[in-house]
mmCIF file of C-alpha atoms in Angstrom:
data_model
loop_
_atom_site.group_PDB
_atom_site.id
_atom_site.type_symbol
_atom_site.label_atom_id
_atom_site.label_comp_id
_atom_site.label_asym_id
_atom_site.label_seq_id
_atom_site.Cartn_x
_atom_site.Cartn_y
_atom_site.Cartn_z
ATOM 1 C CA UNK J 1 0.000 0.000 0.000
ATOM 2 C CA UNK J 2 1.199 3.541 -0.743
ATOM 3 C CA UNK J 3 -0.024 7.136 -0.504
ATOM 4 C CA UNK J 4 -1.384 6.782 3.043
ATOM 5 C CA UNK J 5 -3.238 3.514 2.457
ATOM 6 C CA UNK J 6 -4.035 3.363 -1.269
ATOM 7 C CA UNK J 7 -2.704 0.541 -3.423
ATOM 8 C CA UNK J 8 -0.320 1.345 -6.301
ATOM 9 C CA UNK J 9 -3.142 0.946 -8.831
ATOM 10 C CA UNK J 10 -5.493 3.156 -6.786
ATOM 11 C CA UNK J 11 -2.833 5.836 -6.495
ATOM 12 C CA UNK J 12 -2.114 5.740 -10.235
ATOM 13 C CA UNK J 13 -5.784 6.152 -11.158
ATOM 14 C CA UNK J 14 -6.214 9.042 -8.738
ATOM 15 C CA UNK J 15 -2.970 10.690 -9.878
ATOM 16 C CA UNK J 16 -4.048 10.518 -13.517
ATOM 17 C CA UNK J 17 -7.462 11.969 -12.647
ATOM 18 C CA UNK J 18 -5.865 14.830 -10.754
ATOM 19 C CA UNK J 19 -3.465 15.508 -13.605
ATOM 20 C CA UNK J 20 -6.379 15.683 -16.050
ATOM 21 C CA UNK J 21 -8.225 17.970 -13.630
ATOM 22 C CA UNK J 22 -5.218 20.297 -13.505
ATOM 23 C CA UNK J 23 -5.111 20.361 -17.308
ATOM 24 C CA UNK J 24 -8.829 21.176 -17.353
ATOM 25 C CA UNK J 25 -8.167 24.074 -15.009
ATOM 26 C CA UNK J 26 -5.427 25.310 -17.325
ATOM 27 C CA UNK J 27 -7.838 25.128 -20.289
ATOM 28 C CA UNK J 28 -10.423 27.155 -18.362
ATOM 29 C CA UNK J 29 -7.758 29.766 -17.690
ATOM 30 C CA UNK J 30 -7.237 30.017 -21.449
ATOM 31 C CA UNK J 31 -11.031 30.354 -22.017
ATOM 32 C CA UNK J 32 -11.025 27.004 -23.851
ATOM 33 C CA UNK J 33 -14.391 25.801 -22.554
ATOM 34 C CA UNK J 34 -14.786 22.713 -24.742
ATOM 35 C CA UNK J 35 -11.248 21.490 -24.046
ATOM 36 C CA UNK J 36 -11.815 22.059 -20.316
ATOM 37 C CA UNK J 37 -15.069 20.086 -20.436
ATOM 38 C CA UNK J 38 -13.465 17.159 -22.297
ATOM 39 C CA UNK J 39 -10.542 16.969 -19.893
ATOM 40 C CA UNK J 40 -12.836 17.310 -16.872
ATOM 41 C CA UNK J 41 -15.027 14.443 -18.084
ATOM 42 C CA UNK J 42 -11.938 12.222 -18.398
ATOM 43 C CA UNK J 43 -10.754 13.363 -14.966
ATOM 44 C CA UNK J 44 -14.170 12.593 -13.448
ATOM 45 C CA UNK J 45 -14.129 9.084 -14.944
ATOM 46 C CA UNK J 46 -10.724 8.361 -13.378
ATOM 47 C CA UNK J 47 -11.646 9.920 -10.058
ATOM 48 C CA UNK J 48 -14.945 8.003 -9.899
ATOM 49 C CA UNK J 49 -12.997 4.794 -10.457
ATOM 50 C CA UNK J 50 -10.433 5.844 -7.873
ATOM 51 C CA UNK J 51 -13.162 6.554 -5.310
ATOM 52 C CA UNK J 52 -14.664 3.094 -5.908
ATOM 53 C CA UNK J 53 -11.279 1.429 -5.560
ATOM 54 C CA UNK J 54 -10.464 3.259 -2.327
ATOM 55 C CA UNK J 55 -13.845 2.228 -0.920
ATOM 56 C CA UNK J 56 -13.289 -1.410 -1.831
ATOM 57 C CA UNK J 57 -9.780 -1.418 -0.364
ATOM 58 C CA UNK J 58 -10.760 0.056 2.993
ATOM 59 C CA UNK J 59 -8.580 3.111 2.378
ATOM 60 C CA UNK J 60 -8.364 5.695 5.192
ATOM 61 C CA UNK J 61 -11.343 8.035 4.998
ATOM 62 C CA UNK J 62 -9.182 11.162 4.716
ATOM 63 C CA UNK J 63 -7.667 9.826 1.469
ATOM 64 C CA UNK J 64 -11.099 8.986 0.118
ATOM 65 C CA UNK J 65 -12.434 12.399 1.151
ATOM 66 C CA UNK J 66 -9.725 14.180 -0.855
ATOM 67 C CA UNK J 67 -10.549 12.002 -3.849
ATOM 68 C CA UNK J 68 -14.231 12.929 -3.500
ATOM 69 C CA UNK J 69 -13.376 16.636 -3.294
ATOM 70 C CA UNK J 70 -11.390 16.324 -6.525
ATOM 71 C CA UNK J 71 -14.269 14.402 -8.108
ATOM 72 C CA UNK J 72 -16.682 17.177 -7.145
ATOM 73 C CA UNK J 73 -14.411 19.743 -8.791
ATOM 74 C CA UNK J 74 -14.094 17.668 -11.965
ATOM 75 C CA UNK J 75 -17.873 17.271 -12.187
ATOM 76 C CA UNK J 76 -18.328 21.005 -11.655
ATOM 77 C CA UNK J 77 -15.954 21.841 -14.516
ATOM 78 C CA UNK J 78 -17.510 19.217 -16.791
ATOM 79 C CA UNK J 79 -21.012 20.542 -16.152
ATOM 80 C CA UNK J 80 -19.929 24.206 -16.036
ATOM 81 C CA UNK J 81 -22.025 24.288 -12.861
ATOM 82 C CA UNK J 82 -20.554 24.145 -9.361
ATOM 83 C CA UNK J 83 -24.009 23.382 -7.967
ATOM 84 C CA UNK J 84 -24.760 20.395 -10.211
ATOM 85 C CA UNK J 85 -26.391 17.339 -8.617
ATOM 86 C CA UNK J 86 -23.291 15.186 -9.060
ATOM 87 C CA UNK J 87 -21.160 17.831 -7.351
ATOM 88 C CA UNK J 88 -23.434 17.917 -4.321
ATOM 89 C CA UNK J 89 -23.514 14.117 -4.128
ATOM 90 C CA UNK J 90 -19.708 13.888 -4.049
ATOM 91 C CA UNK J 91 -19.427 16.657 -1.451
ATOM 92 C CA UNK J 92 -22.064 15.130 0.836
ATOM 93 C CA UNK J 93 -20.135 11.849 0.697
ATOM 94 C CA UNK J 94 -16.853 13.645 1.403
ATOM 95 C CA UNK J 95 -18.338 15.322 4.491
ATOM 96 C CA UNK J 96 -19.560 11.994 5.852
ATOM 97 C CA UNK J 97 -16.222 10.258 5.193
ATOM 98 C CA UNK J 98 -14.296 12.508 7.592
ATOM 99 C CA UNK J 99 -16.945 13.066 10.264
ATOM 100 C CA UNK J 100 -14.708 11.801 13.086
ATOM 101 C CA UNK J 101 -11.274 11.768 11.456
ATOM 102 C CA UNK J 102 -9.915 15.147 10.339
ATOM 103 C CA UNK J 103 -11.535 18.390 11.555
ATOM 104 C CA UNK J 104 -9.559 20.510 9.069
ATOM 105 C CA UNK J 105 -10.556 18.325 6.135
ATOM 106 C CA UNK J 106 -14.160 18.230 7.341
ATOM 107 C CA UNK J 107 -14.222 22.050 7.447
ATOM 108 C CA UNK J 108 -12.928 22.165 3.880
ATOM 109 C CA UNK J 109 -15.563 19.682 2.733
ATOM 110 C CA UNK J 110 -18.320 21.560 4.550
ATOM 111 C CA UNK J 111 -17.230 24.876 3.037
ATOM 112 C CA UNK J 112 -17.229 23.388 -0.454
ATOM 113 C CA UNK J 113 -20.669 21.870 0.168
ATOM 114 C CA UNK J 114 -22.080 25.187 1.399
ATOM 115 C CA UNK J 115 -20.684 26.988 -1.657
ATOM 116 C CA UNK J 116 -22.236 24.345 -3.924
ATOM 117 C CA UNK J 117 -25.654 24.892 -2.335
ATOM 118 C CA UNK J 118 -25.189 28.630 -2.902
ATOM 119 C CA UNK J 119 -24.332 28.023 -6.549
ATOM 120 C CA UNK J 120 -27.381 25.797 -6.937
ATOM 121 C CA UNK J 121 -29.582 28.565 -5.540
ATOM 122 C CA UNK J 122 -28.300 30.981 -8.192
ATOM 123 C CA UNK J 123 -29.483 28.465 -10.804
ATOM 124 C CA UNK J 124 -32.756 27.253 -9.251
ATOM 125 C CA UNK J 125 -33.819 30.210 -7.041
ATOM 126 C CA UNK J 126 -34.985 27.597 -4.516
ATOM 127 C CA UNK J 127 -34.816 29.156 -1.007
ATOM 128 C CA UNK J 128 -34.140 25.686 0.448
ATOM 129 C CA UNK J 129 -30.667 25.857 -1.104
ATOM 130 C CA UNK J 130 -29.912 29.050 0.821
ATOM 131 C CA UNK J 131 -31.161 27.452 4.029
ATOM 132 C CA UNK J 132 -28.893 24.450 3.383
ATOM 133 C CA UNK J 133 -25.884 26.666 2.614
ATOM 134 C CA UNK J 134 -26.475 28.704 5.778
ATOM 135 C CA UNK J 135 -26.760 25.553 7.898
ATOM 136 C CA UNK J 136 -23.588 23.982 6.467
ATOM 137 C CA UNK J 137 -21.542 27.188 6.856
ATOM 138 C CA UNK J 138 -22.662 27.341 10.496
ATOM 139 C CA UNK J 139 -21.528 23.732 11.009
ATOM 140 C CA UNK J 140 -18.120 24.566 9.577
ATOM 141 C CA UNK J 141 -17.781 27.647 11.789
ATOM 142 C CA UNK J 142 -18.427 25.493 14.829
ATOM 143 C CA UNK J 143 -15.318 23.441 14.033
ATOM 144 C CA UNK J 144 -12.756 26.267 13.792
ATOM 145 C CA UNK J 145 -11.033 28.299 16.474
ATOM 146 C CA UNK J 146 -11.627 32.041 16.632
ATOM 147 C CA UNK J 147 -8.056 32.767 15.490
ATOM 148 C CA UNK J 148 -8.074 30.223 12.636
ATOM 149 C CA UNK J 149 -7.323 32.001 9.301
ATOM 150 C CA UNK J 150 -10.122 30.046 7.592
ATOM 151 C CA UNK J 151 -12.687 31.622 9.915
ATOM 152 C CA UNK J 152 -12.800 34.830 7.843
ATOM 153 C CA UNK J 153 -13.641 32.802 4.720
ATOM 154 C CA UNK J 154 -16.465 31.018 6.519
ATOM 155 C CA UNK J 155 -17.854 34.255 7.937
ATOM 156 C CA UNK J 156 -17.765 35.913 4.520
ATOM 157 C CA UNK J 157 -19.337 32.883 2.858
ATOM 158 C CA UNK J 158 -22.168 32.694 5.368
ATOM 159 C CA UNK J 159 -22.623 36.451 5.232
ATOM 160 C CA UNK J 160 -23.075 36.295 1.462
ATOM 161 C CA UNK J 161 -25.699 33.557 1.872
ATOM 162 C CA UNK J 162 -27.544 35.594 4.497
ATOM 163 C CA UNK J 163 -27.413 38.597 2.172
ATOM 164 C CA UNK J 164 -29.056 36.516 -0.552
ATOM 165 C CA UNK J 165 -31.727 35.487 1.963
ATOM 166 C CA UNK J 166 -32.268 39.145 2.859
ATOM 167 C CA UNK J 167 -32.610 40.003 -0.844
ATOM 168 C CA UNK J 168 -35.283 37.328 -1.199
ATOM 169 C CA UNK J 169 -37.460 38.746 1.576
ATOM 170 C CA UNK J 170 -35.661 37.506 4.680
ATOM 171 C CA UNK J 171 -36.497 40.617 6.684
ATOM 172 C CA UNK J 172 -34.683 42.709 9.279
ATOM 173 C CA UNK J 173 -33.400 39.820 11.419
ATOM 174 C CA UNK J 174 -31.710 38.068 8.487
ATOM 175 C CA UNK J 175 -30.232 41.345 7.234
ATOM 176 C CA UNK J 176 -28.901 42.093 10.721
ATOM 177 C CA UNK J 177 -27.262 38.678 10.870
ATOM 178 C CA UNK J 178 -25.674 39.267 7.467
ATOM 179 C CA UNK J 179 -24.260 42.566 8.751
ATOM 180 C CA UNK J 180 -22.827 40.848 11.850
ATOM 181 C CA UNK J 181 -21.185 38.024 9.895
ATOM 182 C CA UNK J 182 -19.664 40.317 7.264
ATOM 183 C CA UNK J 183 -18.484 42.850 9.845
ATOM 184 C CA UNK J 184 -16.706 40.010 11.661
ATOM 185 C CA UNK J 185 -15.208 38.772 8.379
ATOM 186 C CA UNK J 186 -13.843 42.244 7.611
ATOM 187 C CA UNK J 187 -12.337 42.511 11.095
ATOM 188 C CA UNK J 188 -10.308 39.382 10.293
ATOM 189 C CA UNK J 189 -9.275 40.534 6.790
ATOM 190 C CA UNK J 190 -5.899 42.254 6.527
ATOM 191 C CA UNK J 191 -5.476 45.394 4.454
ATOM 192 C CA UNK J 192 -3.466 43.741 1.692
ATOM 193 C CA UNK J 193 -5.665 40.670 1.179
ATOM 194 C CA UNK J 194 -7.125 40.040 -2.267
ATOM 195 C CA UNK J 195 -10.606 39.446 -0.813
ATOM 196 C CA UNK J 196 -10.778 42.783 1.038
ATOM 197 C CA UNK J 197 -12.675 44.799 -1.591
ATOM 198 C CA UNK J 198 -15.126 41.970 -2.294
ATOM 199 C CA UNK J 199 -15.911 41.643 1.414
ATOM 200 C CA UNK J 200 -16.275 45.413 1.742
ATOM 201 C CA UNK J 201 -18.743 45.325 -1.165
ATOM 202 C CA UNK J 202 -20.769 42.558 0.503
ATOM 203 C CA UNK J 203 -20.739 44.421 3.819
ATOM 204 C CA UNK J 204 -21.912 47.631 2.160
ATOM 205 C CA UNK J 205 -24.746 45.755 0.468
ATOM 206 C CA UNK J 206 -25.733 44.144 3.762
ATOM 207 C CA UNK J 207 -25.879 47.536 5.482
ATOM 208 C CA UNK J 208 -28.036 48.887 2.650
ATOM 209 C CA UNK J 209 -30.435 45.913 2.889
ATOM 210 C CA UNK J 210 -30.554 46.295 6.662
ATOM 211 C CA UNK J 211 -31.665 49.900 6.273
ATOM 212 C CA UNK J 212 -34.249 48.934 3.654
ATOM 213 C CA UNK J 213 -35.646 46.280 5.995
ATOM 214 C CA UNK J 214 -36.128 48.840 8.760
ATOM 215 C CA UNK J 215 -32.664 49.614 10.101
ATOM 216 C CA UNK J 216 -31.227 52.955 11.172
ATOM 217 C CA UNK J 217 -30.173 55.910 8.989
ATOM 218 C CA UNK J 218 -26.590 55.335 10.151
ATOM 219 C CA UNK J 219 -26.595 52.157 8.037
ATOM 220 C CA UNK J 220 -26.637 54.304 4.892
ATOM 221 C CA UNK J 221 -23.741 56.501 5.951
ATOM 222 C CA UNK J 222 -21.594 53.513 6.909
ATOM 223 C CA UNK J 223 -22.565 51.734 3.671
ATOM 224 C CA UNK J 224 -21.603 54.756 1.560
ATOM 225 C CA UNK J 225 -18.227 54.969 3.274
ATOM 226 C CA UNK J 226 -17.340 51.276 2.981
ATOM 227 C CA UNK J 227 -18.556 51.023 -0.635
ATOM 228 C CA UNK J 228 -16.375 53.969 -1.620
ATOM 229 C CA UNK J 229 -13.396 52.184 -0.050
ATOM 230 C CA UNK J 230 -14.265 48.976 -1.892
ATOM 231 C CA UNK J 231 -14.585 50.772 -5.225
ATOM 232 C CA UNK J 232 -11.332 52.705 -4.878
ATOM 233 C CA UNK J 233 -9.342 49.793 -3.490
ATOM 234 C CA UNK J 234 -10.592 46.962 -5.709
ATOM 235 C CA UNK J 235 -7.996 45.178 -7.797
ATOM 236 C CA UNK J 236 -10.663 43.810 -10.132
ATOM 237 C CA UNK J 237 -12.510 46.332 -12.303
ATOM 238 C CA UNK J 238 -15.745 44.339 -12.095
ATOM 239 C CA UNK J 239 -15.706 44.518 -8.294
ATOM 240 C CA UNK J 240 -15.061 48.254 -8.520
ATOM 241 C CA UNK J 241 -17.975 48.689 -10.943
ATOM 242 C CA UNK J 242 -20.362 46.788 -8.679
ATOM 243 C CA UNK J 243 -19.257 48.862 -5.686
ATOM 244 C CA UNK J 244 -19.735 52.157 -7.565
ATOM 245 C CA UNK J 245 -23.247 51.098 -8.629
ATOM 246 C CA UNK J 246 -24.208 49.978 -5.129
ATOM 247 C CA UNK J 247 -22.840 53.231 -3.704
ATOM 248 C CA UNK J 248 -24.932 55.148 -6.242
ATOM 249 C CA UNK J 249 -28.073 53.425 -4.951
ATOM 250 C CA UNK J 250 -27.137 54.242 -1.356
ATOM 251 C CA UNK J 251 -26.554 57.890 -2.271
ATOM 252 C CA UNK J 252 -29.961 58.065 -3.964
ATOM 253 C CA UNK J 253 -31.538 56.668 -0.804
ATOM 254 C CA UNK J 254 -29.709 59.306 1.248
ATOM 255 C CA UNK J 255 -30.938 62.004 -1.122
ATOM 256 C CA UNK J 256 -34.498 60.806 -0.694
ATOM 257 C CA UNK J 257 -34.181 60.622 3.073
ATOM 258 C CA UNK J 258 -32.543 64.020 3.607
ATOM 259 C CA UNK J 259 -33.618 66.089 0.615
ATOM 260 C CA UNK J 260 -30.012 67.323 0.302
ATOM 261 C CA UNK J 261 -29.136 67.820 -3.417
ATOM 262 C CA UNK J 262 -25.421 67.129 -2.900
ATOM 263 C CA UNK J 263 -26.204 63.417 -2.497
ATOM 264 C CA UNK J 264 -27.610 63.405 -6.051
ATOM 265 C CA UNK J 265 -24.435 64.984 -7.425
ATOM 266 C CA UNK J 266 -22.369 62.336 -5.654
ATOM 267 C CA UNK J 267 -24.649 59.604 -7.018
ATOM 268 C CA UNK J 268 -24.167 60.854 -10.602
ATOM 269 C CA UNK J 269 -20.417 60.874 -10.038
ATOM 270 C CA UNK J 270 -20.514 57.351 -8.580
ATOM 271 C CA UNK J 271 -22.405 56.020 -11.607
ATOM 272 C CA UNK J 272 -19.885 57.754 -13.891
ATOM 273 C CA UNK J 273 -17.058 55.890 -12.149
ATOM 274 C CA UNK J 274 -19.140 52.722 -12.441
ATOM 275 C CA UNK J 275 -19.358 53.141 -16.218
ATOM 276 C CA UNK J 276 -15.597 53.512 -16.536
ATOM 277 C CA UNK J 277 -14.830 50.512 -14.313
ATOM 278 C CA UNK J 278 -17.391 48.329 -16.090
ATOM 279 C CA UNK J 279 -15.986 49.205 -19.528
ATOM 280 C CA UNK J 280 -12.452 48.416 -18.340
ATOM 281 C CA UNK J 281 -13.761 45.074 -17.060
ATOM 282 C CA UNK J 282 -15.381 44.291 -20.421
ATOM 283 C CA UNK J 283 -18.858 44.271 -18.810
ATOM 284 C CA UNK J 284 -21.238 46.117 -21.175
ATOM 285 C CA UNK J 285 -24.327 45.158 -19.161
ATOM 286 C CA UNK J 286 -22.930 46.733 -16.006
ATOM 287 C CA UNK J 287 -21.852 49.800 -17.977
ATOM 288 C CA UNK J 288 -25.355 50.097 -19.470
ATOM 289 C CA UNK J 289 -26.937 49.897 -16.004
ATOM 290 C CA UNK J 290 -24.589 52.587 -14.719
ATOM 291 C CA UNK J 291 -25.288 54.872 -17.696
ATOM 292 C CA UNK J 292 -29.048 54.414 -17.257
ATOM 293 C CA UNK J 293 -28.898 55.201 -13.555
ATOM 294 C CA UNK J 294 -26.698 58.218 -14.222
ATOM 295 C CA UNK J 295 -29.200 59.427 -16.818
ATOM 296 C CA UNK J 296 -32.014 59.147 -14.273
ATOM 297 C CA UNK J 297 -30.039 61.278 -11.803
ATOM 298 C CA UNK J 298 -29.037 63.837 -14.425
ATOM 299 C CA UNK J 299 -32.695 64.327 -15.362
ATOM 300 C CA UNK J 300 -33.167 65.675 -11.843
ATOM 301 C CA UNK J 301 -29.954 67.664 -11.525
ATOM 302 C CA UNK J 302 -28.553 68.710 -14.903
ATOM 303 C CA UNK J 303 -31.482 68.711 -17.291
ATOM 304 C CA UNK J 304 -32.643 66.656 -20.287
ATOM 305 C CA UNK J 305 -29.720 67.296 -22.634
ATOM 306 C CA UNK J 306 -27.092 65.733 -20.396
ATOM 307 C CA UNK J 307 -29.462 62.978 -19.305
ATOM 308 C CA UNK J 308 -30.183 62.124 -22.946
ATOM 309 C CA UNK J 309 -26.467 61.669 -23.633
ATOM 310 C CA UNK J 310 -26.232 59.099 -20.831
ATOM 311 C CA UNK J 311 -29.399 57.279 -21.909
ATOM 312 C CA UNK J 312 -28.133 57.063 -25.494
ATOM 313 C CA UNK J 313 -24.849 55.586 -24.279
ATOM 314 C CA UNK J 314 -26.805 53.067 -22.183
ATOM 315 C CA UNK J 315 -29.001 52.098 -25.140
ATOM 316 C CA UNK J 316 -25.957 51.495 -27.338
ATOM 317 C CA UNK J 317 -24.485 49.228 -24.663
ATOM 318 C CA UNK J 318 -27.754 47.281 -24.172
ATOM 319 C CA UNK J 319 -27.746 46.615 -27.910
ATOM 320 C CA UNK J 320 -24.080 45.633 -27.942
ATOM 321 C CA UNK J 321 -24.712 43.167 -25.112
ATOM 322 C CA UNK J 322 -27.737 41.658 -26.877
ATOM 323 C CA UNK J 323 -30.040 42.743 -24.040
ATOM 324 C CA UNK J 324 -32.126 45.387 -25.797
ATOM 325 C CA UNK J 325 -35.380 43.511 -25.049
ATOM 326 C CA UNK J 326 -34.895 43.486 -21.288
ATOM 327 C CA UNK J 327 -37.062 45.621 -18.977
ATOM 328 C CA UNK J 328 -34.327 48.090 -18.004
ATOM 329 C CA UNK J 329 -33.243 48.449 -21.637
ATOM 330 C CA UNK J 330 -36.832 49.204 -22.604
ATOM 331 C CA UNK J 331 -36.939 51.792 -19.829
ATOM 332 C CA UNK J 332 -33.786 53.355 -21.255
ATOM 333 C CA UNK J 333 -35.362 53.489 -24.720
ATOM 334 C CA UNK J 334 -38.554 55.056 -23.378
ATOM 335 C CA UNK J 335 -36.681 57.808 -21.534
ATOM 336 C CA UNK J 336 -34.407 58.368 -24.521
ATOM 337 C CA UNK J 337 -37.417 58.714 -26.833
ATOM 338 C CA UNK J 338 -39.280 61.020 -24.434
ATOM 339 C CA UNK J 339 -36.315 63.327 -23.906
ATOM 340 C CA UNK J 340 -35.393 63.261 -27.590
ATOM 341 C CA UNK J 341 -38.846 64.627 -28.441
ATOM 342 C CA UNK J 342 -38.346 67.609 -26.129
ATOM 343 C CA UNK J 343 -34.747 68.614 -26.898
#
């Protein structure tokens, strides 16, 4: 026996599957989707065989769990869906295999399972998937120490799930819990970490949802501040664009709550930054949304001529993205037509 309890033949099958999985990952990095799918299917076949062999041979459960985690990844790449049924099946089995053996490996398996339930929700919109993801993240959190570096990942992951629950009508209590989890995740995230801006964006969204659900006015001010930091500090242009757009919404809410016109000017500026970040990211849909929102603000602050320019830019981007029939694109066209008739 080798490799911690696997036979030479078991180890060879698993090694080949993992090599194919690595090649599939490389193909995905090169945007070669069909090549990635073909390699992932071959990897999954080897890993499925390896999992069967390790089960038959009485291999230590930690070894089998790692094989199942790799199988889940291969199935996710092959299906282009990290919440596919086969992915969830492999992850559930992995969690059970290390129930009483390796806490660290069990946390990893639980985190992957929770993320898969979250991915499945984005595809099915079934609230039960969010409930499952929340429950599994909570299980994983119960297994880590407060100073464990993985704790921030679990807090952020659960916070994102709670935010999705708040967006789907979860109410003030769920939004408050999302704020608590994401605030704790940020407290454990160092200034130079890659995930900082993404977690700041999630936290800002959670504060905004908390206010919408009945929270305090201070939520908006804190959200505006943290979203500005996320937008300016993001390494990824798409994250920056999303933060600028979310900040624009917060500023509009502040304008409505206070009646102060300066919030509208800041909102128009935020949407302008959102357009630029979205275009740099190659995200025409995001850029179109930002242009439309900017046009709506400019109608109130700068008049129809400037608003029309922004609406026209949004309409061009909706068309370029093949989304001209969508509801927001139609709204853009209606405003563009109405203003065009008066200018």
